[in-house]
């Protein structure tokens, strides 16, 4: 059988005036009833025999319900799958326990949906706060040294904590854990003595440094809680931020060790007076392994503290939500802003401000719990890309629709409802399921979702139906032909030919059969009729005469005829829409040429070659300058040198005329260096045409003077001689200065010498002096 091609895109719109929805279905690419159903939320199919007119495509069976009824299709022959909804487990809400002893707060508990693609379905989800719902409270305390006075307060508040928990529910349990930071540098002093006692020397009771320690699993025994808390001792570390996120992560994922119950409100109360380390800070200590969100507890200590990086805020938020845990951050005033920012990133969390010694922690927990439990936020887990879920709160305060439903100030025993709208945008291969429920609570609704993408026409099984010329059977109003026959009513026998080769003959360039504008009957396209009354034509129905370009709202401007999507203009007109009278008046340059020979005149405007500019294609700013491109031709034409000297007339035909002149016209001339390194000056002008020039070449070249060889040699010799003499003089001066320095040193040492004046008594002088006693000296 032939397969018509059409597409049905169905949309829904809400007009400004009408309150009811307008349902539309516009068509393309439809081959069967299933294609029609998949194409849009409001597309329906008429299976009535002989519904389509001769020459119409089978896709005409696809339209909106109202349009098919208007066109004469009987209501019982319209195929329009509706959304299917069933609640397989819809237990009434009550405060009584089920068989497992678990109170029910959510209705229904399980829903099965089968949806038309694009057609939304809405059902109601009810939630009722149960009085006395079990509560598990895990007290997670910062035991760094600055929390010493807070620890003393907690030791005295154990009884009050239990009384407060009993005021909330009779089924309350409490646990305890503590944390400081990773015991590696630069977070903690790794000196063995300091690791063993990281507190001040004056502190008598100080426990060794640790990361996170689980102290007490969930218990309802008040005495056991007080006993374990009284055993706790303060510890310490180096830097201000603590390993807070490490502790929260382990408390969330180590469910069995902590003792979280399956059906309970789970709370982590975290008390601290400092900030927190987060993912990436571990690099400071050489810890590069990312946190894998798994439990590592050895003797109640976090065993991977020094091997695994801190978790990110996103990882912590994910695990808290996954395990239905609601954190309460009880922090000092100086940390309030930090933890309020953290709370914005963690759904269902609260922040309270501790007093200096934490004595108000009990009241803080009660207030935070009341805020958390009175706010109901309904959402879902991960969804496929083609599924959408939105919520409309029906609580007393109302609220906008969105990807979460929020009701505030919900009292104990009060029921609130949410309209849940589920939409599947596309057909799905198999059934999927996802969970819907309030954040921080175990109660969940399981939604099983599949799509309705097949038609169930319930046709009688008639193998040789007369409607199909005895060569096939009817399927949803269309013929399903036997092998060897094709056509709307199996009227075409393909014989020994392959059906695919017949269909290939109807495809242009291996595209759509008959361009989607006709039926392929026995390898020949039978084209459809256009709404205006004309028909498609051409071998593959590729042509039609109604979609040519318009000008002034007239096809081909009223100055031509539309032929196969192109305008054929009347004499004297041109343009894609025949919008222009033929004229080149505005394209002519003062010299009389059209567009300077570098473009064509269209609609009395120049359409220039690439790079040239209108209006007359005179200049080309993006083109390479002719001073460069024509330099070698100027050299060969003017002086018969250069690379083109042997075939100058053939290589330089673009310069149609040149002249050797004594002087060049005013303006900056071009210049080029020839093979002898002489500068050749010239002026060049572009004529009409793409590569047509005239040039004037200066007769005299500017050549560099040859150097004086003798002067260079003589100067070199003289220079070397002078430099040699200067070097010798410099050496002589250095030696003289050195000798003078040594002489002065010798003289200074000689002046310091002191000789003894005593005479040697053994020494006898060689001469004897005798005085004449008679000599009077006169």
mmCIF file of N, CA, C and O in Angstrom, residues 76-114:
data_model
loop_
_atom_site.group_PDB
_atom_site.id
_atom_site.type_symbol
_atom_site.label_atom_id
_atom_site.label_comp_id
_atom_site.label_asym_id
_atom_site.label_seq_id
_atom_site.Cartn_x
_atom_site.Cartn_y
_atom_site.Cartn_z
ATOM 1 N N UNK A 76 -18.376 7.053 16.696
ATOM 2 C CA UNK A 76 -17.849 5.738 17.076
ATOM 3 C C UNK A 76 -16.635 5.331 16.254
ATOM 4 O O UNK A 76 -15.943 4.367 16.594
ATOM 5 N N UNK A 77 -16.366 6.052 15.153
ATOM 6 C CA UNK A 77 -15.205 5.738 14.309
ATOM 7 C C UNK A 77 -13.987 6.595 14.641
ATOM 8 O O UNK A 77 -12.970 6.527 13.944
ATOM 9 N N UNK A 78 -14.087 7.420 15.673
ATOM 10 C CA UNK A 78 -12.960 8.295 16.044
ATOM 11 C C UNK A 78 -12.114 7.606 17.111
ATOM 12 O O UNK A 78 -12.623 7.172 18.145
ATOM 13 N N UNK A 79 -10.813 7.491 16.825
ATOM 14 C CA UNK A 79 -9.849 6.894 17.766
ATOM 15 C C UNK A 79 -9.157 8.031 18.504
ATOM 16 O O UNK A 79 -8.453 8.836 17.897
ATOM 17 N N UNK A 80 -9.382 8.102 19.807
ATOM 18 C CA UNK A 80 -8.770 9.171 20.614
ATOM 19 C C UNK A 80 -8.472 8.630 22.005
ATOM 20 O O UNK A 80 -9.293 8.741 22.913
ATOM 21 N N UNK A 81 -7.299 7.990 22.214
ATOM 22 C CA UNK A 81 -6.970 7.426 23.532
ATOM 23 C C UNK A 81 -6.977 8.492 24.621
ATOM 24 O O UNK A 81 -6.457 9.578 24.441
ATOM 25 N N UNK A 82 -7.621 8.179 25.728
ATOM 26 C CA UNK A 82 -7.682 9.094 26.860
ATOM 27 C C UNK A 82 -6.667 8.671 27.922
ATOM 28 O O UNK A 82 -6.257 7.515 27.988
ATOM 29 N N UNK A 83 -6.283 9.620 28.763
ATOM 30 C CA UNK A 83 -5.398 9.292 29.876
ATOM 31 C C UNK A 83 -6.072 8.309 30.816
ATOM 32 O O UNK A 83 -7.268 8.411 31.113
ATOM 33 N N UNK A 84 -5.294 7.318 31.265
ATOM 34 C CA UNK A 84 -5.803 6.296 32.169
ATOM 35 C C UNK A 84 -5.175 6.506 33.537
ATOM 36 O O UNK A 84 -3.966 6.694 33.670
ATOM 37 N N UNK A 85 -6.032 6.506 34.563
ATOM 38 C CA UNK A 85 -5.562 6.722 35.928
ATOM 39 C C UNK A 85 -6.144 5.654 36.837
ATOM 40 O O UNK A 85 -7.342 5.353 36.760
ATOM 41 N N UNK A 86 -5.300 5.087 37.677
ATOM 42 C CA UNK A 86 -5.815 4.178 38.707
ATOM 43 C C UNK A 86 -4.965 4.326 39.948
ATOM 44 O O UNK A 86 -3.752 4.513 39.878
ATOM 45 N N UNK A 87 -5.623 4.281 41.083
ATOM 46 C CA UNK A 87 -4.934 4.316 42.375
ATOM 47 C C UNK A 87 -5.051 2.942 42.989
ATOM 48 O O UNK A 87 -6.114 2.554 43.474
ATOM 49 N N UNK A 88 -3.954 2.170 42.899
ATOM 50 C CA UNK A 88 -4.012 0.781 43.345
ATOM 51 C C UNK A 88 -3.917 0.642 44.856
ATOM 52 O O UNK A 88 -4.178 -0.412 45.396
ATOM 53 N N UNK A 89 -3.535 1.727 45.541
ATOM 54 C CA UNK A 89 -3.415 1.663 46.998
ATOM 55 C C UNK A 89 -3.800 3.019 47.557
ATOM 56 O O UNK A 89 -2.982 3.919 47.660
ATOM 57 N N UNK A 90 -5.076 3.190 47.882
ATOM 58 C CA UNK A 90 -5.597 4.485 48.312
ATOM 59 C C UNK A 90 -6.182 4.342 49.713
ATOM 60 O O UNK A 90 -7.390 4.238 49.891
ATOM 61 N N UNK A 91 -5.320 4.285 50.714
ATOM 62 C CA UNK A 91 -5.739 4.049 52.095
ATOM 63 C C UNK A 91 -6.184 5.354 52.728
ATOM 64 O O UNK A 91 -5.569 6.397 52.514
ATOM 65 N N UNK A 92 -7.247 5.307 53.492
ATOM 66 C CA UNK A 92 -7.746 6.507 54.156
ATOM 67 C C UNK A 92 -6.717 7.002 55.165
ATOM 68 O O UNK A 92 -6.056 6.216 55.852
ATOM 69 N N UNK A 93 -6.617 8.313 55.266
ATOM 70 C CA UNK A 93 -5.685 8.899 56.228
ATOM 71 C C UNK A 93 -6.269 8.776 57.628
ATOM 72 O O UNK A 93 -7.451 9.006 57.852
ATOM 73 N N UNK A 94 -5.410 8.412 58.562
ATOM 74 C CA UNK A 94 -5.861 8.336 59.946
ATOM 75 C C UNK A 94 -4.646 8.315 60.840
ATOM 76 O O UNK A 94 -3.516 8.158 60.382
ATOM 77 N N UNK A 95 -4.875 8.464 62.102
ATOM 78 C CA UNK A 95 -3.787 8.398 63.065
ATOM 79 C C UNK A 95 -3.610 7.001 63.627
ATOM 80 O O UNK A 95 -2.812 6.763 64.518
ATOM 81 N N UNK A 96 -4.389 6.065 63.097
ATOM 82 C CA UNK A 96 -4.249 4.693 63.563
ATOM 83 C C UNK A 96 -3.114 4.011 62.833
ATOM 84 O O UNK A 96 -2.732 4.411 61.738
ATOM 85 N N UNK A 97 -2.577 2.973 63.428
ATOM 86 C CA UNK A 97 -1.442 2.275 62.834
ATOM 87 C C UNK A 97 -1.925 1.209 61.871
ATOM 88 O O UNK A 97 -2.999 0.647 62.012
ATOM 89 N N UNK A 98 -1.093 0.928 60.855
ATOM 90 C CA UNK A 98 -1.345 -0.175 59.935
ATOM 91 C C UNK A 98 -0.786 -1.454 60.551
ATOM 92 O O UNK A 98 -0.377 -1.494 61.713
ATOM 93 N N UNK A 99 -0.733 -2.491 59.714
ATOM 94 C CA UNK A 99 -0.245 -3.781 60.209
ATOM 95 C C UNK A 99 1.178 -3.674 60.739
ATOM 96 O O UNK A 99 1.548 -4.338 61.685
ATOM 97 N N UNK A 100 1.987 -2.790 60.091
ATOM 98 C CA UNK A 100 3.377 -2.644 60.514
ATOM 99 C C UNK A 100 3.523 -1.652 61.663
ATOM 100 O O UNK A 100 4.635 -1.363 62.089
ATOM 101 N N UNK A 101 2.400 -1.098 62.113
ATOM 102 C CA UNK A 101 2.480 -0.133 63.189
ATOM 103 C C UNK A 101 2.935 1.233 62.726
ATOM 104 O O UNK A 101 3.418 2.025 63.533
ATOM 105 N N UNK A 102 2.808 1.533 61.449
ATOM 106 C CA UNK A 102 3.272 2.806 60.899
ATOM 107 C C UNK A 102 2.070 3.670 60.549
ATOM 108 O O UNK A 102 1.213 3.271 59.764
ATOM 109 N N UNK A 103 1.945 4.867 61.122
ATOM 110 C CA UNK A 103 0.837 5.755 60.796
ATOM 111 C C UNK A 103 0.942 6.262 59.364
ATOM 112 O O UNK A 103 2.029 6.396 58.819
ATOM 113 N N UNK A 104 -0.197 6.552 58.752
ATOM 114 C CA UNK A 104 -0.251 6.989 57.358
ATOM 115 C C UNK A 104 -0.529 8.488 57.307
ATOM 116 O O UNK A 104 -1.484 8.974 57.917
ATOM 117 N N UNK A 105 0.312 9.246 56.615
ATOM 118 C CA UNK A 105 0.113 10.687 56.467
ATOM 119 C C UNK A 105 -0.176 11.094 55.036
ATOM 120 O O UNK A 105 -0.526 12.250 54.788
ATOM 121 N N UNK A 106 -0.022 10.169 54.070
ATOM 122 C CA UNK A 106 -0.100 10.523 52.652
ATOM 123 C C UNK A 106 -1.103 9.622 51.942
ATOM 124 O O UNK A 106 -1.142 8.411 52.179
ATOM 125 N N UNK A 107 -1.919 10.179 51.076
ATOM 126 C CA UNK A 107 -2.883 9.428 50.281
ATOM 127 C C UNK A 107 -2.954 10.024 48.878
ATOM 128 O O UNK A 107 -3.041 11.254 48.759
ATOM 129 N N UNK A 108 -2.918 9.174 47.833
ATOM 130 C CA UNK A 108 -2.755 7.712 47.822
ATOM 131 C C UNK A 108 -1.293 7.322 47.993
ATOM 132 O O UNK A 108 -0.409 8.188 48.012
ATOM 133 N N UNK A 109 -1.064 6.000 48.099
ATOM 134 C CA UNK A 109 0.310 5.503 48.232
ATOM 135 C C UNK A 109 0.870 4.985 46.910
ATOM 136 O O UNK A 109 2.073 4.855 46.763
ATOM 137 N N UNK A 110 -0.002 4.699 45.948
ATOM 138 C CA UNK A 110 0.468 4.179 44.661
ATOM 139 C C UNK A 110 -0.513 4.587 43.572
ATOM 140 O O UNK A 110 -1.729 4.533 43.756
ATOM 141 N N UNK A 111 0.041 5.014 42.409
ATOM 142 C CA UNK A 111 -0.777 5.487 41.291
ATOM 143 C C UNK A 111 -0.227 4.914 39.998
ATOM 144 O O UNK A 111 0.999 4.858 39.809
ATOM 145 N N UNK A 112 -1.104 4.455 39.112
ATOM 146 C CA UNK A 112 -0.710 4.002 37.781
ATOM 147 C C UNK A 112 -1.270 4.972 36.750
ATOM 148 O O UNK A 112 -2.475 5.259 36.754
ATOM 149 N N UNK A 113 -0.406 5.486 35.874
ATOM 150 C CA UNK A 113 -0.816 6.440 34.845
ATOM 151 C C UNK A 113 -0.425 5.921 33.469
ATOM 152 O O UNK A 113 0.702 5.445 33.276
ATOM 153 N N UNK A 114 -1.360 6.024 32.521
ATOM 154 C CA UNK A 114 -1.056 5.806 31.113
ATOM 155 C C UNK A 114 -1.498 7.065 30.386
ATOM 156 O O UNK A 114 -2.684 7.397 30.362
#
